[in-house]
Coordinates of C-alpha atoms in Angstrom, one line a residue:
M1 CA 56.8 35.4 -7.5
E2 CA 57.4 38.1 -4.9
F3 CA 56.0 41.2 -6.7
V4 CA 54.0 39.6 -9.6
T5 CA 51.6 36.7 -9.1
Y6 CA 49.8 34.5 -11.6
E7 CA 46.8 32.3 -11.3
Q8 CA 45.0 30.1 -13.8
D9 CA 41.2 29.7 -13.7
G10 CA 40.2 27.5 -16.7
F11 CA 40.9 29.4 -19.9
I12 CA 41.5 32.6 -17.9
G13 CA 44.8 33.8 -16.5
V14 CA 45.1 36.4 -13.8
I15 CA 48.2 38.5 -13.3
T16 CA 48.5 40.6 -10.2
I17 CA 51.0 43.3 -9.5
N18 CA 51.7 42.5 -5.8
R19 CA 53.6 45.4 -4.2
P20 CA 50.8 46.9 -2.0
K21 CA 53.1 48.8 0.4
A22 CA 54.4 50.8 -2.5
L23 CA 50.9 51.0 -4.1
N24 CA 52.1 48.5 -6.7
A25 CA 54.6 51.0 -8.1
L26 CA 56.7 49.7 -11.0
N27 CA 60.5 49.4 -10.6
T28 CA 63.0 47.5 -12.7
K29 CA 62.5 44.3 -10.7
V30 CA 58.7 44.4 -11.1
L31 CA 58.9 45.1 -14.8
K32 CA 61.3 42.2 -15.3
L33 CA 59.1 39.8 -13.3
L34 CA 56.1 40.9 -15.3
D35 CA 58.0 40.2 -18.5
K36 CA 58.9 36.7 -17.1
V37 CA 55.3 36.0 -16.3
L38 CA 54.1 37.0 -19.8
N39 CA 56.7 34.8 -21.3
E40 CA 55.4 31.8 -19.3
V41 CA 51.7 32.2 -20.1
D42 CA 50.6 29.0 -21.9
L43 CA 48.9 30.5 -25.0
K44 CA 47.6 27.1 -26.0
T45 CA 45.3 26.8 -23.0
T46 CA 44.9 30.5 -21.9
R47 CA 42.4 32.4 -24.0
V48 CA 42.1 35.6 -22.0
L49 CA 44.3 37.4 -19.4
I50 CA 43.2 39.7 -16.6
L51 CA 45.7 42.2 -15.2
T52 CA 45.2 43.9 -11.8
G53 CA 46.9 45.2 -8.7
S54 CA 46.8 43.9 -5.2
G55 CA 44.6 45.6 -2.7
S56 CA 41.7 48.0 -3.2
K57 CA 43.7 51.3 -3.2
S58 CA 45.9 51.0 -6.3
F59 CA 46.1 49.3 -9.7
V60 CA 49.6 50.7 -10.2
A61 CA 50.4 54.1 -8.8
G62 CA 53.1 54.7 -11.3
A63 CA 56.8 54.0 -11.9
D64 CA 58.9 54.0 -8.7
I65 CA 60.1 57.6 -8.2
S66 CA 62.7 56.6 -5.7
E67 CA 64.4 54.6 -8.4
M68 CA 63.9 57.2 -11.1
S69 CA 65.1 60.2 -9.1
I70 CA 68.8 59.3 -9.4
L71 CA 68.8 58.2 -13.1
T72 CA 71.2 59.7 -15.6
K73 CA 70.0 60.5 -19.2
S74 CA 71.2 57.2 -20.5
E75 CA 69.8 55.3 -17.5
G76 CA 66.5 57.1 -18.0
E77 CA 66.4 56.0 -21.7
L78 CA 67.2 52.4 -20.6
F79 CA 64.5 52.4 -17.9
G80 CA 62.0 53.7 -20.5
K81 CA 63.0 50.9 -22.9
V82 CA 62.6 48.3 -20.2
G83 CA 59.0 49.5 -19.5
N84 CA 58.2 50.0 -23.2
D85 CA 59.4 46.5 -24.2
V86 CA 57.3 44.8 -21.5
F87 CA 54.2 46.9 -22.3
R88 CA 54.6 46.3 -26.0
K89 CA 54.8 42.6 -25.3
L90 CA 51.6 42.8 -23.4
E91 CA 49.9 44.9 -26.1
T92 CA 50.9 42.5 -28.8
L93 CA 50.2 39.3 -26.9
P94 CA 48.0 37.1 -29.2
I95 CA 45.2 36.8 -26.7
P96 CA 43.0 39.6 -25.2
V97 CA 44.1 41.3 -22.0
I98 CA 41.6 43.0 -19.6
A99 CA 42.8 45.6 -17.2
A100 CA 40.9 45.5 -13.9
V101 CA 41.8 48.9 -12.5
N102 CA 41.3 49.0 -8.8
G103 CA 42.2 52.5 -7.6
F104 CA 45.2 54.6 -8.7
A105 CA 46.3 54.2 -12.3
L106 CA 48.8 57.0 -12.5
G107 CA 51.8 57.5 -14.8
G108 CA 53.1 54.0 -15.5
G109 CA 49.9 52.6 -14.1
C110 CA 47.8 54.5 -16.6
E111 CA 50.2 53.4 -19.4
L112 CA 50.1 49.8 -18.3
S113 CA 46.3 49.9 -18.5
L114 CA 46.5 51.4 -22.0
S115 CA 48.6 48.5 -23.1
C116 CA 45.6 46.2 -22.4
D117 CA 42.8 45.6 -24.9
I118 CA 39.9 46.5 -22.5
R119 CA 39.8 48.4 -19.3
I120 CA 37.2 48.2 -16.6
C121 CA 37.6 50.0 -13.3
S122 CA 36.3 50.4 -9.8
E123 CA 34.4 53.5 -8.7
N124 CA 37.4 54.8 -6.8
A125 CA 39.7 54.5 -9.8
L126 CA 41.9 57.5 -10.7
F127 CA 43.7 57.9 -14.0
G128 CA 46.4 60.4 -15.0
Q129 CA 49.8 61.1 -16.5
P130 CA 51.4 63.4 -13.8
E131 CA 54.9 63.2 -15.2
V132 CA 55.4 66.8 -16.3
G133 CA 54.8 67.9 -12.7
L134 CA 57.9 65.8 -11.9
G135 CA 60.0 67.3 -14.6
I136 CA 59.7 64.4 -17.1
T137 CA 57.5 63.1 -19.9
P138 CA 55.5 59.9 -19.8
G139 CA 58.0 57.2 -20.6
F140 CA 56.1 54.0 -21.1
G141 CA 54.0 54.9 -24.1
G142 CA 51.7 57.4 -22.5
T143 CA 52.2 60.1 -25.2
Q144 CA 51.3 57.6 -27.9
R145 CA 48.6 55.2 -26.5
L146 CA 46.6 57.8 -24.6
A147 CA 46.2 59.9 -27.8
R148 CA 45.1 56.9 -29.7
T149 CA 42.6 55.9 -27.1
V150 CA 40.9 59.2 -26.1
G151 CA 41.9 61.5 -28.9
I152 CA 44.8 64.0 -29.3
G153 CA 43.1 67.0 -27.7
K154 CA 42.1 65.2 -24.5
A155 CA 45.4 63.4 -24.2
K156 CA 47.4 66.7 -24.5
E157 CA 45.2 68.3 -21.9
M158 CA 45.7 65.4 -19.4
I159 CA 49.5 65.3 -20.1
Y160 CA 50.2 69.0 -20.2
T161 CA 48.2 69.8 -17.1
A162 CA 49.2 66.6 -15.2
S163 CA 45.6 66.4 -14.2
N164 CA 44.0 63.2 -12.9
I165 CA 40.5 62.1 -13.9
K166 CA 38.0 60.0 -11.9
A167 CA 36.2 56.9 -13.1
E168 CA 33.2 58.7 -14.4
E169 CA 35.3 61.0 -16.6
A170 CA 37.4 58.1 -17.8
Y171 CA 34.2 56.3 -18.9
R172 CA 32.9 59.4 -20.6
I173 CA 36.0 59.9 -22.7
G174 CA 36.3 56.2 -23.6
L175 CA 39.3 55.4 -21.5
V176 CA 37.4 52.6 -19.7
N177 CA 34.7 50.3 -20.9
K178 CA 32.8 49.9 -17.6
I179 CA 32.7 51.1 -14.0
C180 CA 31.7 48.8 -11.1
S181 CA 32.1 48.5 -7.4
S182 CA 35.5 47.5 -5.9
E183 CA 33.9 44.4 -4.5
E184 CA 32.6 43.3 -7.9
L185 CA 35.6 44.4 -10.1
I186 CA 37.4 41.0 -10.4
N187 CA 34.1 39.1 -10.8
E188 CA 33.1 41.5 -13.6
A189 CA 36.5 41.1 -15.3
K190 CA 36.1 37.3 -15.1
K191 CA 32.6 37.5 -16.5
L192 CA 33.9 39.4 -19.5
A193 CA 36.9 37.1 -19.9
L194 CA 34.6 34.1 -19.8
K195 CA 32.3 35.6 -22.4
I196 CA 35.4 36.1 -24.7
S197 CA 36.8 32.7 -23.9
R198 CA 33.6 30.9 -25.1
N199 CA 34.1 32.2 -28.7
A200 CA 36.4 30.7 -31.3
P201 CA 39.9 31.5 -29.9
I202 CA 41.6 31.5 -33.3
A203 CA 39.1 34.0 -34.6
V204 CA 39.5 36.2 -31.4
K205 CA 43.3 36.2 -31.8
A206 CA 42.9 37.1 -35.5
S207 CA 40.5 39.9 -34.7
K208 CA 43.0 41.3 -32.2
R209 CA 45.8 41.1 -34.7
A210 CA 43.7 42.8 -37.4
I211 CA 42.8 45.7 -35.1
N212 CA 46.3 46.2 -33.7
E213 CA 48.1 45.9 -37.1
G214 CA 45.6 47.9 -39.1
I215 CA 45.0 50.8 -36.8
S216 CA 48.1 52.8 -37.8
L217 CA 47.7 52.1 -41.6
N218 CA 45.5 53.7 -44.2
M219 CA 42.2 52.0 -44.9
D220 CA 43.4 50.4 -48.2
E221 CA 46.3 48.7 -46.5
A222 CA 44.4 47.8 -43.3
I223 CA 41.6 45.9 -45.1
V224 CA 44.2 43.7 -46.8
I225 CA 45.3 42.6 -43.4
E226 CA 41.7 41.9 -42.5
E227 CA 41.1 39.9 -45.7
K228 CA 44.1 37.6 -45.1
L229 CA 43.2 36.9 -41.5
F230 CA 39.5 36.5 -42.4
G231 CA 40.6 33.9 -45.1
S232 CA 42.9 32.1 -42.7
C233 CA 39.9 31.3 -40.4
F234 CA 38.5 29.1 -43.2
E235 CA 41.3 26.6 -42.6
T236 CA 40.1 26.0 -39.0
E237 CA 37.9 23.4 -37.4
D238 CA 36.4 26.2 -35.3
Q239 CA 35.0 27.8 -38.4
K240 CA 33.6 24.6 -39.7
N241 CA 32.0 23.7 -36.4
G242 CA 30.7 27.3 -35.8
M243 CA 29.0 27.6 -39.2
K244 CA 27.7 24.0 -39.2
A245 CA 26.0 24.7 -35.8
F246 CA 24.5 28.0 -37.1
L247 CA 23.0 26.3 -40.1
E248 CA 21.7 23.5 -38.0
K249 CA 20.3 26.0 -35.5
T250 CA 22.3 24.5 -32.7
K251 CA 25.1 25.9 -30.5
V252 CA 28.8 24.9 -30.5
E253 CA 29.4 23.2 -27.1
K254 CA 33.1 24.1 -27.2
F255 CA 35.6 25.6 -29.5
F256 CA 39.0 23.8 -29.6
N257 CA 41.5 26.4 -30.7
R258 CA 42.3 24.6 -33.9

């Protein structure tokens, strides 16, 4: 597709926001194309997704200001809903998603990375929610996911001041899991994806679901979700093969997603 590309590498899918002349900024067309790509991912054969931006300057520099500048109140709400619906679909995708953040991750770009399970970034990465400097709030989940990821105090500081942070600070506050060179970013993302893909895919999916569904609940409710998902694993061949191999002191050659 013109602005969003997809490649399959074994069990790993790679989605690239491909609008480099606009620093991969998100407009309605890009969001709808990303939604289409997510709908078409084969979840039976794909175990991990990597999401990145084209070029070395920008992951996603934000939502397209030229489009937003003329929106009315109702159009602004609709634009926010379009972005939130796509980002929520990404966040709740059954399989893990790794954001490979190459450069600017500002506004909608930071929010897009926050919708992924794991974030790794290049040394030149820059994160921020600059919206209040433009007279708006974050609109694609930034006020919610940033606080859940780095804590309320730090999230409020970043949003209220519209300040950007570099890769080192993003790592220090837990916004990213790892920093690497621009040249090694995609390879490092693929190494991590491969490591995940070698584990029992049903168990990985169940773990993601348990974390996502339980995080907003109190502990008594959350552990019930975990118990049920834990129990469901005992109906799978992956569990039988994994435990049999452990007891026999061998390794499972391949999990089969069943």
